[in-house]
Short mmCIF file of N, CA and C in Angstrom, two decimals:
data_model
loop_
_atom_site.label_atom_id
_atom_site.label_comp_id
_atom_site.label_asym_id
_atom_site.label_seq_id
_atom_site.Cartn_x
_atom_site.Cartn_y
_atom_site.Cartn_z
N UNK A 75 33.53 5.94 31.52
CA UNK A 75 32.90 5.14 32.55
C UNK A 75 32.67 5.98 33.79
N UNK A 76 31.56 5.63 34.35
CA UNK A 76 30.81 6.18 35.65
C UNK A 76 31.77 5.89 36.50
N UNK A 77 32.08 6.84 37.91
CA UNK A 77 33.20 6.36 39.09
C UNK A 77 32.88 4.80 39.88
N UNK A 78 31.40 4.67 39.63
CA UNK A 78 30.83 3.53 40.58
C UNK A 78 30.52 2.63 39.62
N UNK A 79 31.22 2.59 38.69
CA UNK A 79 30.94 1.29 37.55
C UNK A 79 32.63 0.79 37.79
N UNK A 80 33.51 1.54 38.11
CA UNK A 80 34.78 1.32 38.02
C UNK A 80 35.55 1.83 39.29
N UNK A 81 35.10 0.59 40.35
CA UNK A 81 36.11 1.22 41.37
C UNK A 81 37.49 1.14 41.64
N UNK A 82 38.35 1.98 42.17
CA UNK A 82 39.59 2.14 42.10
C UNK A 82 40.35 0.73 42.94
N UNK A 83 41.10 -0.26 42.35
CA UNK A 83 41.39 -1.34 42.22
C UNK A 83 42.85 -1.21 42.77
N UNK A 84 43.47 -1.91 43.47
CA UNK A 84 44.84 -2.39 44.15
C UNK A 84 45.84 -2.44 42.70
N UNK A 85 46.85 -2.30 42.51
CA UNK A 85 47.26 -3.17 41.69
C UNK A 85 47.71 -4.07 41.19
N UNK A 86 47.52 -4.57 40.12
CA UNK A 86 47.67 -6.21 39.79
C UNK A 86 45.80 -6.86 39.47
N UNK A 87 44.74 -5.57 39.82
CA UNK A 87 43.93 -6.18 40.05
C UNK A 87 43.03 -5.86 38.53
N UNK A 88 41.68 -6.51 38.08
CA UNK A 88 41.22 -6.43 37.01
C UNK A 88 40.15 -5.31 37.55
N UNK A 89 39.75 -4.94 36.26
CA UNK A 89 38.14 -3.58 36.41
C UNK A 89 37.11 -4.86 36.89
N UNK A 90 36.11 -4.15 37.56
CA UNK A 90 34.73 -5.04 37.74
C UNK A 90 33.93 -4.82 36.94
N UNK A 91 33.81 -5.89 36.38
CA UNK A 91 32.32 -5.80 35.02
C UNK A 91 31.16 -6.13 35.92
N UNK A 92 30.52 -5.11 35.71
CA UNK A 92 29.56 -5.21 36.48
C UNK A 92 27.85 -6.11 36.08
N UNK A 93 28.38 -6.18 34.31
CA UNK A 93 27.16 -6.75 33.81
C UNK A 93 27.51 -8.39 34.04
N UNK A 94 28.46 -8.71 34.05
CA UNK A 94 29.30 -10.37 33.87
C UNK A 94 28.13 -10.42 36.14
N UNK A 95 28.80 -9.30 36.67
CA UNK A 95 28.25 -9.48 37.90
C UNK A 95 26.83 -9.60 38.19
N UNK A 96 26.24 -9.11 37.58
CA UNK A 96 24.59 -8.81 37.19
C UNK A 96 24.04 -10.00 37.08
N UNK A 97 24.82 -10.73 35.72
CA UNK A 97 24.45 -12.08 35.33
C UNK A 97 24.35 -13.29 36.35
N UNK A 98 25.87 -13.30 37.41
CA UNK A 98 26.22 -14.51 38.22
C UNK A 98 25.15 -14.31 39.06
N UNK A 99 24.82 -12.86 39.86
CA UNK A 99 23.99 -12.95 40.95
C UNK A 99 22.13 -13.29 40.59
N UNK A 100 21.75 -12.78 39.16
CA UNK A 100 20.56 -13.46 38.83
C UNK A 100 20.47 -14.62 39.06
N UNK A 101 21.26 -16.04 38.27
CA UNK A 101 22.14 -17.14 38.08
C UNK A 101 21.60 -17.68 39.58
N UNK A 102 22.19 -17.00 41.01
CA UNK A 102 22.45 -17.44 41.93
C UNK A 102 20.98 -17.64 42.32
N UNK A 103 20.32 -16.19 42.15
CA UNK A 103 19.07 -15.92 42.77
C UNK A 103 17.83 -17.05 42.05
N UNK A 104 18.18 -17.83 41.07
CA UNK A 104 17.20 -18.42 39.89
C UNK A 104 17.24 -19.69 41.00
N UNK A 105 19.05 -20.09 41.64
CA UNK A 105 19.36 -21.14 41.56
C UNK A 105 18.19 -21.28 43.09
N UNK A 106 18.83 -20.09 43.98
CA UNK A 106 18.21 -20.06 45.44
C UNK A 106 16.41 -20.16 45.71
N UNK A 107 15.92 -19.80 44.43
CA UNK A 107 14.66 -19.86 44.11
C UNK A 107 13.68 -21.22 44.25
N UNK A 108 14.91 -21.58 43.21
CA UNK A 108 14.16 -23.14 42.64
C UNK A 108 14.94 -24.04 44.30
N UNK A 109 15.39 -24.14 44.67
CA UNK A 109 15.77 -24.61 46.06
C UNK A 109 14.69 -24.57 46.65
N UNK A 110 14.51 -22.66 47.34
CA UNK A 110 13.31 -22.92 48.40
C UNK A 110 12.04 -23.37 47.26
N UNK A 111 11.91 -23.36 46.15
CA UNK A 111 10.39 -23.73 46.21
C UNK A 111 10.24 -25.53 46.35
N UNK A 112 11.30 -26.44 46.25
CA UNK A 112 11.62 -27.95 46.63
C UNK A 112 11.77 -27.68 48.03
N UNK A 113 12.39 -27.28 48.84
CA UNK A 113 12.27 -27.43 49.81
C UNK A 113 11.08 -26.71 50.69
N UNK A 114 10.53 -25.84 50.15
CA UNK A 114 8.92 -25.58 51.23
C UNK A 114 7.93 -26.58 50.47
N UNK A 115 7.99 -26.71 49.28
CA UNK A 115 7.44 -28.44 49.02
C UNK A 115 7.29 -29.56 50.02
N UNK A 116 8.54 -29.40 50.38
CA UNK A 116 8.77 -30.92 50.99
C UNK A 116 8.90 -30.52 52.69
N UNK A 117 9.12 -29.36 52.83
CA UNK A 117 8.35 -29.12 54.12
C UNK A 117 6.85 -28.89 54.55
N UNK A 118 5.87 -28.28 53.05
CA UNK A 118 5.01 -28.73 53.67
C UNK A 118 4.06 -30.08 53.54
N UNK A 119 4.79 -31.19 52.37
CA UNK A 119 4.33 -32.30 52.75
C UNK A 119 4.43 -33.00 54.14
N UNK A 120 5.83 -32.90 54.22
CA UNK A 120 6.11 -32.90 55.81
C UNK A 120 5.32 -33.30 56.76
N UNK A 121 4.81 -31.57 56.82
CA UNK A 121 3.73 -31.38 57.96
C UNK A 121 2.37 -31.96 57.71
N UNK A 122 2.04 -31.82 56.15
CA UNK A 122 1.04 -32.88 56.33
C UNK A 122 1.02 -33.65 56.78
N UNK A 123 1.81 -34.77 56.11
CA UNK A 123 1.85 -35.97 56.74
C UNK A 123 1.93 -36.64 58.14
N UNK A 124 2.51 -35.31 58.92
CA UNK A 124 2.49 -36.17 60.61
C UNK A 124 1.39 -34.93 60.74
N UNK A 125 0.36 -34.67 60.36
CA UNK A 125 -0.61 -33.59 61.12
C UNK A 125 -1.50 -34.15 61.56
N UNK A 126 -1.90 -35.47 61.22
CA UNK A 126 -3.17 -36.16 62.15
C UNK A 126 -2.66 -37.59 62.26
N UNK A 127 -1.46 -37.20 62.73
CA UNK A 127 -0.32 -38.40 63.58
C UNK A 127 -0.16 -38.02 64.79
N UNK A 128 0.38 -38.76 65.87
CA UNK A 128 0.62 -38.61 67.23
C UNK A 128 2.02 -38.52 66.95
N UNK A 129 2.62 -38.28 66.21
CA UNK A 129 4.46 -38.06 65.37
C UNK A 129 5.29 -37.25 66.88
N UNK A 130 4.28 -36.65 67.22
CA UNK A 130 5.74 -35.14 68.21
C UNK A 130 5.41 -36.07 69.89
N UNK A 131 4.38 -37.20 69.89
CA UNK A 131 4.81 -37.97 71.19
C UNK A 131 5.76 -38.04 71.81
N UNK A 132 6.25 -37.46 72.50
CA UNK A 132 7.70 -37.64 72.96
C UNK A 132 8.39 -39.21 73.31
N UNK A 133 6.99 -39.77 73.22
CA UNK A 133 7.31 -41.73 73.21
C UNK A 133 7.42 -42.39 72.55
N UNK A 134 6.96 -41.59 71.35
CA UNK A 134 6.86 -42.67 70.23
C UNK A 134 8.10 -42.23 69.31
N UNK A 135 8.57 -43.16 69.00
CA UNK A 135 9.96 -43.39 68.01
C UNK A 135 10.17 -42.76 67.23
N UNK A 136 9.25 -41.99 66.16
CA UNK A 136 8.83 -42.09 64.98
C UNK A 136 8.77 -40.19 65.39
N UNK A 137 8.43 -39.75 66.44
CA UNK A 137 8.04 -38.37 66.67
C UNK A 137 9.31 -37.64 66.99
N UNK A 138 10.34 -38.08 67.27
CA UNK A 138 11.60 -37.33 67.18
C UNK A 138 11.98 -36.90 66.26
N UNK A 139 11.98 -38.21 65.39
CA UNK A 139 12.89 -37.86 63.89
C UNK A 139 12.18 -37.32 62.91
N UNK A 140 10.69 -37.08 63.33
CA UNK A 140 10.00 -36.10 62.18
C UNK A 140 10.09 -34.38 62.76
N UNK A 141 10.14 -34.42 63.98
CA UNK A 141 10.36 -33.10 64.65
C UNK A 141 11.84 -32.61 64.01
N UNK A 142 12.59 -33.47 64.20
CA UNK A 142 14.27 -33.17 63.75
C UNK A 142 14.08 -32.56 62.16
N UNK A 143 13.64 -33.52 61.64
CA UNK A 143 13.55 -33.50 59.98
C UNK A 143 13.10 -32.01 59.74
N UNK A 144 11.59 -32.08 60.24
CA UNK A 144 10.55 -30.45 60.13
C UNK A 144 11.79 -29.21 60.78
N UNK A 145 12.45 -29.31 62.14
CA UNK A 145 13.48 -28.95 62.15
C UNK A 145 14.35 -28.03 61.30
N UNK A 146 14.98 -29.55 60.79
CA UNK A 146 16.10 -29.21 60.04
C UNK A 146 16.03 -28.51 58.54
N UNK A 147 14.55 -28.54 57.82
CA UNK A 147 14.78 -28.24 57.21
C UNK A 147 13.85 -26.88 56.98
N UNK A 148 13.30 -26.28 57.49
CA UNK A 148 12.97 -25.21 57.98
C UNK A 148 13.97 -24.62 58.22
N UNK A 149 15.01 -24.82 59.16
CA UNK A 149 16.05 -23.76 59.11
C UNK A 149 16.54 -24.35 57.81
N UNK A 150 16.66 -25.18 56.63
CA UNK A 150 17.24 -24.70 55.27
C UNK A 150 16.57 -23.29 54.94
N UNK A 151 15.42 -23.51 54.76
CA UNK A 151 14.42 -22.90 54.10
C UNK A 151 15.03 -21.56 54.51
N UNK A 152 15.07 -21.28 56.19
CA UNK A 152 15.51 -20.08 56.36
C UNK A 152 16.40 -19.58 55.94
N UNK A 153 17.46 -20.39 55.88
CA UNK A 153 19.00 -19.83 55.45
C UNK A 153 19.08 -19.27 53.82
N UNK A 154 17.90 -20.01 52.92
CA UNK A 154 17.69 -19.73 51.59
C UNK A 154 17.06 -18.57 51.35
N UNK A 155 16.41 -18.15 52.36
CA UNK A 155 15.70 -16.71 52.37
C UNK A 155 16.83 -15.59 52.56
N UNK A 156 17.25 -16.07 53.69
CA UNK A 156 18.36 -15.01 54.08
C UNK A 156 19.05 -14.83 52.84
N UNK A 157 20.13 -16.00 52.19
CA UNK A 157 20.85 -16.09 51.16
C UNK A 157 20.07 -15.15 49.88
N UNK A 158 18.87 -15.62 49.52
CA UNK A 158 18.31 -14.67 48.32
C UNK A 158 17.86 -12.95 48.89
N UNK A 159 17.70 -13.03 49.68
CA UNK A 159 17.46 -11.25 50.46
C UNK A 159 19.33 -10.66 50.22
N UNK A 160 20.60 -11.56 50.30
CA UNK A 160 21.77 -10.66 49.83
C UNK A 160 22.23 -10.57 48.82
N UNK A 161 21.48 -11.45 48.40
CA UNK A 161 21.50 -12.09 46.57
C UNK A 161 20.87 -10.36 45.73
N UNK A 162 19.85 -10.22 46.43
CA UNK A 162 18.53 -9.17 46.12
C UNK A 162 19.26 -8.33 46.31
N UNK A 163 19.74 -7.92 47.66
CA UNK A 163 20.53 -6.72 48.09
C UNK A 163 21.74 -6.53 47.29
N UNK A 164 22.44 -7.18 46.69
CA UNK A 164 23.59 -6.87 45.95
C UNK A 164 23.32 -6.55 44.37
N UNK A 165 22.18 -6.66 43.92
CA UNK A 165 21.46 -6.73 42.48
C UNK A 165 21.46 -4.94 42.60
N UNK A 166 20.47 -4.90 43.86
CA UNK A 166 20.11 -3.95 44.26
C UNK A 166 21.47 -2.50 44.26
N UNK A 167 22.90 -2.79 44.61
CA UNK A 167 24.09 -2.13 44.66
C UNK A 167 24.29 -2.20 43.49
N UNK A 168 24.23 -2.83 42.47
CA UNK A 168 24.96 -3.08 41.17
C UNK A 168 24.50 -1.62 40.45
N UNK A 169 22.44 -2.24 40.45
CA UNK A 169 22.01 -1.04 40.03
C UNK A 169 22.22 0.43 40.41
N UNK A 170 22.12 0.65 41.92
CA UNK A 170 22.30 2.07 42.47
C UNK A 170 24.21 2.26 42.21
N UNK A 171 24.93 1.42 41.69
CA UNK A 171 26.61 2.66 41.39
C UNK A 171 26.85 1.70 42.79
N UNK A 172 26.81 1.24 43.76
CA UNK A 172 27.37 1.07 45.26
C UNK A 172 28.11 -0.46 44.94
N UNK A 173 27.79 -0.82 43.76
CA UNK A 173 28.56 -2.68 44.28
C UNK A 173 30.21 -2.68 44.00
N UNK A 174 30.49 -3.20 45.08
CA UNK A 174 32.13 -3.11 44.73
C UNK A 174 32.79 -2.02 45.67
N UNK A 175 31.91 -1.57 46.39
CA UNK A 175 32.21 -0.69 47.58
C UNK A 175 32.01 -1.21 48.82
N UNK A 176 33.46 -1.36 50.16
CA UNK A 176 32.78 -1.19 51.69
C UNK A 176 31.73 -1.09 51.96
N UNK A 177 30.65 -0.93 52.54
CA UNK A 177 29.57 -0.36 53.38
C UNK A 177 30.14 0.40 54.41
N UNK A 178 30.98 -0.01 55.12
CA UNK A 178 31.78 1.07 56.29
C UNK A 178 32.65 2.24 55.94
N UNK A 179 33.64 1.16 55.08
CA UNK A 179 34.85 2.31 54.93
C UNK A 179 34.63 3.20 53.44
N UNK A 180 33.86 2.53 52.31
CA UNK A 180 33.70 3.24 51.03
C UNK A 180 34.83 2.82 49.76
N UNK A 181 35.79 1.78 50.64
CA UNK A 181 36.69 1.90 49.94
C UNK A 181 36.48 0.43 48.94
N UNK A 182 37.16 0.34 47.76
CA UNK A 182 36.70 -0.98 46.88
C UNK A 182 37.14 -2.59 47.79
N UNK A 183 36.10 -3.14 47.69
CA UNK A 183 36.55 -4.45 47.95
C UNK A 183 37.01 -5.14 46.54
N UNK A 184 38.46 -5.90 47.55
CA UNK A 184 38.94 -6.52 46.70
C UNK A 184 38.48 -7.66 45.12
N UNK A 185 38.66 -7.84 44.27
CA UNK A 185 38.15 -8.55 43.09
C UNK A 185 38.09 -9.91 43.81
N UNK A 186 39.05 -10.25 44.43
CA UNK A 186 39.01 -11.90 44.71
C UNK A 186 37.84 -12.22 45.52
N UNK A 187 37.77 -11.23 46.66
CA UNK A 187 36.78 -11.52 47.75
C UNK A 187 35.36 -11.27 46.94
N UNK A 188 35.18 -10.45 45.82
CA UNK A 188 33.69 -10.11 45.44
C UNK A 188 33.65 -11.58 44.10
N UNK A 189 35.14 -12.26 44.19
CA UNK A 189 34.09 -13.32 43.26
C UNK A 189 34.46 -14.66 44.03
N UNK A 190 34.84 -14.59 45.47
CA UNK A 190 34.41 -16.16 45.86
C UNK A 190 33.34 -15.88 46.82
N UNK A 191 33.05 -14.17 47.09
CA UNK A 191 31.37 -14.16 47.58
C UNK A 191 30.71 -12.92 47.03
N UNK A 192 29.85 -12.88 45.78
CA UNK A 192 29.73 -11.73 45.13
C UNK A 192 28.45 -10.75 45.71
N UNK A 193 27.88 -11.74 47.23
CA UNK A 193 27.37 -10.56 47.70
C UNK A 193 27.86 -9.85 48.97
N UNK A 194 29.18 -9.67 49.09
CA UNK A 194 30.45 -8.96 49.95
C UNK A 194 29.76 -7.62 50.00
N UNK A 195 29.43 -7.29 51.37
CA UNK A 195 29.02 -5.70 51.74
C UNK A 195 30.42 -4.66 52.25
N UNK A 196 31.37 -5.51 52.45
CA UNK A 196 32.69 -4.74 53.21
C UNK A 196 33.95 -5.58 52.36
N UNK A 197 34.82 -5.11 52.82
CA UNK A 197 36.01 -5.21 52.41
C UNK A 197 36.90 -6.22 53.63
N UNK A 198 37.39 -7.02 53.31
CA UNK A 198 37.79 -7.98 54.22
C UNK A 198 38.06 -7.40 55.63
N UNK A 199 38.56 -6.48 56.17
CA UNK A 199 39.08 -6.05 57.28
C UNK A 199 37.56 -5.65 58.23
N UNK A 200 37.08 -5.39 57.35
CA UNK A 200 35.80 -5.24 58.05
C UNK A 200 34.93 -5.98 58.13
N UNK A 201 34.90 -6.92 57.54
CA UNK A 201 33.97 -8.11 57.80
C UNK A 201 34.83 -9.00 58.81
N UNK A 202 36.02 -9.29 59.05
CA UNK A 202 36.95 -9.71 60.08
C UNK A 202 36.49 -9.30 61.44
N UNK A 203 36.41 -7.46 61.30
CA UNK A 203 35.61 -6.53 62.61
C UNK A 203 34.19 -7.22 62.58
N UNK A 204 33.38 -7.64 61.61
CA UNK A 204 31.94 -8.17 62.12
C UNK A 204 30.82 -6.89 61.28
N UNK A 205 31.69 -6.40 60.42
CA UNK A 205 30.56 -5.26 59.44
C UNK A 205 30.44 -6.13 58.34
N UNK A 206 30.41 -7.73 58.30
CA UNK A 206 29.19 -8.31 57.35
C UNK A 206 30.10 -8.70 56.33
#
C-alpha cells in the first residue's frame, strides 16, 4: 500500500479505506444534488409567482413572508453549494493521496472525526484554531 492510501493512525484506531470513502462522499454528493435541484425548483417558482405581484410592498401582508421565504431558501440553496464544493473537494483528496491528512499540520486526522464529517480538511486541534 501507497503512504497516502494508509495514513499513520493513533492506536486502537482502524486503516482508512479509502474506496468505502469514495463511495459515502459520491452517496453524499448524489444526495446534495438532488436537494439543490428541488430546491432551485421551488425557488424559482417562487419568484415567478410574486414577479408580477406587488408581494415585496412593504404594506401588504403577503410581501414579507414571500421575501422571508425567497430569503430563506436561497440561503438553503447556498449552503448546498457550499456543502457539494467540500463534498467535490474531498473526492478530489481521495484521488490526489491527500484524504485523511491535516491541511496545516500533515498529520492524519483522526478515523472518528473523518466519519462523523468525511469532508474534514484538519485534524481536530486545528479546526478548534479555525483551519476548517
Amino acid at each position: 500500500m501507497r503512504d497516502h492510501e494508509s495514513p499513520e493512525r493513533a492506536a486502537g484506531e482502524g486503516e482508512l479505506d479509502l474506496a468505502a470513502v469514495a463511495d459515502r462522499l459520491r452517496a453524499e454528493g448524489d444526495e446534495v444534488r438532488a436537494r439543490l435541484t428541488s430546491m432551485t425548483a421551488d425557488l424559482e417558482a417562487l419568484m415567478a409567482a410574486s414577479q408580477d405581484s406587488n408581494a415585496d410592498d412593504e404594506h401588504d401582508p403577503e410581501g414579507q413572508t414571500i421575501a422571508y421565504e425567497r430569503s430563506q431558501l436561497s440561503s438553503l440553496v447556498d449552503a448546498a453549494h457550499a456543502q457539494l464544493s467540500r463534498v467535490e473537494a474531498a473526492l478530489a483528496r481521495v484521488r490526489s493521496g491527500g484524504y485523511g491528512r491535516c491541511d496545516v499540520c500533515g498529520q492524519p486526522i483522526p478515523l472518528a472525526r473523518l466519519e462523523a464529517r468525511p469532508t474534514a480538511r484538519t485534524c481536530v486541534a486545528h479546526a478548534v484554531a479555525g483551519g476548517g
